[in-house]
XYZ file of C-alpha atoms in Angstrom:
293
model
C -15.540 -29.155 15.543
C -17.005 -25.657 15.753
C -15.693 -22.090 15.630
C -17.617 -19.361 17.471
C -15.294 -16.402 16.838
C -14.601 -15.344 13.235
C -14.503 -12.180 11.159
C -15.318 -11.287 7.557
C -14.267 -8.353 5.398
C -17.286 -6.482 6.712
C -15.124 -5.776 9.756
C -11.396 -6.474 9.909
C -11.166 -9.886 8.238
C -10.197 -10.515 4.623
C -12.664 -13.266 3.614
C -16.014 -12.283 2.161
C -18.982 -13.868 3.954
C -19.357 -16.358 1.086
C -15.659 -17.242 1.222
C -15.842 -17.788 4.963
C -18.786 -20.170 4.581
C -16.911 -22.064 1.851
C -13.868 -22.357 4.098
C -15.944 -23.557 7.061
C -17.539 -26.289 4.955
C -14.172 -27.235 3.479
C -12.500 -27.752 6.880
C -15.491 -29.681 8.185
C -16.953 -27.339 10.763
C -20.365 -28.360 12.052
C -21.171 -24.836 13.299
C -19.762 -21.364 12.726
C -20.392 -18.006 14.355
C -19.637 -14.772 12.522
C -18.707 -12.188 15.136
C -17.730 -9.099 13.183
C -16.906 -5.970 15.140
C -19.948 -3.768 15.736
C -21.859 -4.982 12.647
C -24.113 -7.803 11.449
C -23.420 -7.049 7.779
C -21.272 -10.160 7.315
C -23.724 -12.441 9.081
C -26.688 -11.067 7.135
C -24.956 -11.869 3.848
C -23.756 -15.286 4.987
C -27.015 -16.606 6.496
C -28.740 -17.709 3.257
C -25.475 -19.139 1.898
C -24.884 -21.196 5.046
C -28.442 -22.475 4.960
C -28.024 -23.660 1.398
C -24.748 -25.416 2.312
C -26.184 -27.133 5.392
C -23.902 -25.302 7.826
C -25.254 -24.144 11.167
C -24.526 -20.426 11.334
C -24.692 -18.617 14.674
C -25.506 -14.919 14.717
C -22.799 -13.152 16.677
C -21.181 -9.786 17.268
C -17.996 -8.442 18.852
C -18.403 -5.099 20.589
C -15.413 -2.991 21.596
C -15.862 -1.442 25.056
C -13.793 0.109 27.818
C -13.941 -0.305 31.569
C -12.037 0.773 34.651
C -11.207 -0.997 37.885
C -9.564 0.023 41.124
C -6.212 -1.715 41.557
C -4.202 -1.064 44.689
C -5.754 2.350 45.156
C -5.326 3.523 41.565
C -7.749 3.295 38.677
C -6.784 1.248 35.616
C -8.609 1.209 32.304
C -8.970 -1.713 29.925
C -10.199 -2.251 26.415
C -12.731 -5.069 26.776
C -14.155 -6.974 23.826
C -17.572 -8.521 24.304
C -19.005 -11.298 22.175
C -22.767 -11.430 21.822
C -24.507 -14.609 20.652
C -28.104 -14.436 19.461
C -29.226 -18.012 19.974
C -32.965 -17.658 20.596
C -34.040 -14.947 18.204
C -32.596 -12.379 15.784
C -31.049 -9.245 17.299
C -33.614 -6.644 18.265
C -34.026 -3.641 15.981
C -33.110 -1.408 18.928
C -29.751 -3.188 19.244
C -29.011 -2.745 15.543
C -29.824 0.954 15.924
C -27.435 1.203 18.876
C -24.711 -0.394 16.741
C -25.284 2.279 14.095
C -24.598 4.906 16.750
C -21.381 3.091 17.712
C -20.281 2.994 14.067
C -21.060 6.681 13.653
C -18.799 7.443 16.614
C -16.065 5.415 14.917
C -16.523 7.323 11.649
C -16.264 10.656 13.472
C -12.955 9.485 14.988
C -11.734 8.411 11.556
C -12.536 11.816 10.083
C -10.575 13.477 12.898
C -7.706 11.062 12.284
C -7.609 12.012 8.595
C -7.386 15.684 9.553
C -4.571 14.957 12.000
C -2.581 12.953 9.448
C -3.096 15.622 6.775
C -1.751 18.237 9.199
C 1.376 16.069 9.456
C 1.870 16.163 5.686
C 0.292 12.787 4.896
C -1.746 12.701 1.686
C -4.809 10.690 2.687
C -8.583 10.947 2.547
C -11.329 9.050 4.330
C -12.792 7.584 1.147
C -9.668 5.612 0.248
C -9.456 4.158 3.765
C -13.154 3.236 3.797
C -12.699 1.496 0.452
C -10.532 -0.997 2.356
C -12.284 -0.998 5.731
C -15.869 -1.037 4.452
C -18.422 -1.173 7.285
C -15.829 -1.134 10.027
C -12.971 1.175 9.097
C -10.314 1.427 11.770
C -6.631 2.038 12.357
C -5.481 -1.239 10.709
C -7.015 0.019 7.459
C -5.287 3.384 7.872
C -2.056 1.456 8.347
C -2.559 -0.412 5.069
C -3.029 2.880 3.210
C 0.073 4.356 4.836
C 2.106 1.293 3.827
C 0.698 1.295 0.286
C 1.611 4.963 -0.111
C 5.122 4.511 1.242
C 4.694 6.439 4.488
C 5.587 3.292 6.427
C 7.324 0.057 5.557
C 5.011 -2.117 7.657
C 1.865 -2.042 9.768
C 3.995 -1.969 12.905
C 5.874 1.070 11.636
C 2.620 2.791 10.661
C 1.352 2.406 14.224
C 4.681 3.430 15.716
C 5.032 6.576 13.571
C 1.426 7.655 13.114
C -1.412 5.630 14.647
C -0.436 4.095 17.982
C -1.484 5.584 21.315
C 1.943 7.166 21.812
C 2.265 8.306 18.165
C 1.759 11.951 17.129
C -1.204 11.131 14.878
C -3.211 9.224 17.484
C -6.849 10.228 17.921
C -8.804 8.681 20.799
C -12.110 6.973 20.055
C -14.823 6.896 22.677
C -15.939 3.309 23.194
C -19.067 2.352 25.143
C -18.570 1.399 28.759
C -18.363 -2.360 29.199
C -21.427 -2.477 31.463
C -23.421 -0.627 28.801
C -22.216 -3.113 26.188
C -23.304 -6.040 28.352
C -26.691 -4.449 28.955
C -27.220 -3.625 25.288
C -26.409 -7.172 24.167
C -28.723 -8.621 26.818
C -31.546 -6.204 25.984
C -31.088 -6.992 22.290
C -31.714 -10.679 22.924
C -28.092 -11.819 23.053
C -25.857 -13.715 25.438
C -22.906 -11.464 26.480
C -19.535 -13.237 26.686
C -16.097 -11.860 27.556
C -13.762 -12.385 24.585
C -10.130 -13.585 24.905
C -9.724 -12.699 28.606
C -5.974 -13.229 28.418
C -5.774 -9.964 26.483
C -6.850 -8.046 29.561
C -3.220 -8.481 30.542
C -3.919 -8.891 34.257
C -1.088 -10.978 35.662
C -2.502 -11.336 39.163
C -5.141 -14.143 39.027
C -6.991 -12.661 42.011
C -7.318 -9.243 40.362
C -8.356 -10.884 37.096
C -11.063 -12.825 38.905
C -12.238 -9.663 40.680
C -12.705 -7.798 37.406
C -14.450 -10.682 35.642
C -16.585 -11.194 38.746
C -17.661 -7.548 38.625
C -18.627 -7.960 34.974
C -20.555 -11.136 35.878
C -22.455 -9.152 38.504
C -23.231 -6.560 35.809
C -24.798 -9.209 33.567
C -21.922 -10.999 31.822
C -23.070 -14.538 31.023
C -20.067 -16.293 29.510
C -16.294 -16.507 29.167
C -14.310 -17.330 26.033
C -12.224 -20.181 27.423
C -10.931 -21.519 24.086
C -9.045 -18.999 21.936
C -6.004 -18.964 19.671
C -4.148 -16.750 22.166
C -4.773 -19.118 25.069
C -2.111 -21.616 26.070
C -3.222 -24.916 27.661
C -2.658 -23.409 31.115
C -4.875 -20.454 30.178
C -7.645 -22.765 28.985
C -7.456 -24.691 32.252
C -7.520 -21.493 34.326
C -10.430 -19.909 32.478
C -12.449 -23.136 32.468
C -12.085 -23.284 36.253
C -12.935 -19.588 36.582
C -16.036 -19.970 34.403
C -17.211 -22.827 36.607
C -16.482 -20.888 39.801
C -18.333 -17.772 38.624
C -21.197 -19.677 37.010
C -20.366 -18.463 33.505
C -21.003 -20.294 30.266
C -17.987 -21.443 28.240
C -17.372 -20.272 24.685
C -14.536 -20.557 22.219
C -13.268 -19.772 18.759
C -10.209 -19.093 16.660
C -10.671 -15.327 16.118
C -10.092 -16.043 12.436
C -9.338 -12.998 10.251
C -8.120 -14.645 7.051
C -4.975 -13.153 5.543
C -4.937 -10.399 8.148
C -3.822 -13.009 10.712
C -2.219 -15.729 8.587
C -1.017 -17.774 11.552
C -4.591 -18.424 12.710
C -6.550 -21.151 10.931
C -10.299 -21.511 10.894
C -11.415 -24.036 13.480
C -7.937 -25.015 14.659
C -6.462 -21.692 15.771
C -2.763 -20.888 15.968
C -0.694 -23.838 14.770
C -3.450 -26.283 15.693
C -3.819 -25.217 19.332
C -7.632 -25.059 19.230
C -10.431 -27.616 19.203
C -13.822 -26.402 20.389
C -16.281 -29.259 21.036
C -19.875 -29.094 19.837
C -21.005 -29.336 23.463
C -19.872 -25.724 23.958
C -22.566 -24.528 21.559
C -25.260 -26.784 22.994
C -24.474 -25.485 26.485
C -24.635 -21.881 25.260
C -28.049 -22.581 23.753
C -29.261 -24.012 27.079
C -27.904 -20.971 28.912
C -29.688 -18.645 26.474
C -32.994 -20.348 27.303
C -32.313 -20.751 31.048
C -30.137 -17.836 32.245
C -29.626 -19.294 35.721
C -28.304 -22.625 34.454
C -24.802 -23.296 35.796
């Protein structure tokens, strides 16, 4: 059993890199990928620990991007998460530098969000939010501060009253275009994979295939078929779509620790996940031979 989609507290998970390695060994994983959002900080810390424990650790990343697509004569926009797997060599220095630019854009948004919340009478500063969010501070960390300070009774209420897209405190963050994300991962030595495609929310299978096909034409190399959000019918559909479009298959739990308590490492949501080792071996072959179908 393997898990190729996990997060540490260097992004929006709650386990430290060392704790995540301990948990992976404890549940009997034969391979683990750390795919923190926009940072390799968790992987860098975990690599020597995994080596000492005899666990195969895959260097991964999850990059938040946005794309648009013409649907029935009108343009729709989607948040698209890309997984990048670095299976042949470490990420290029140029890719790490690009990630620093992405994180700086996030920090600028966070500073603007603090100003907006302060103008609404909320007592908050960026330092206290970054103390929770660390490398990757985002709206979930703002929500935790708002709950801790009594401005909201829950994360959902914090988003509804202050942070959500329709809330008065919302501040938009510019994400890279999905094609740029694909190109950056590829240029950095990685294999770009579309994460949890069900979250695109496209109900029409034909339109879903059109969008994923466009991303394939732009350089996308894989599709996350196995995921905690995917029902058996979703897994079947995405496996068939990956085969049809010549995309590699990937899969993982999207483990976040206590932040998503219903998702278990390796086995997903209530045991709905089991990613075979062959998935990783096929990804490695695809990384060496890009045209392999």
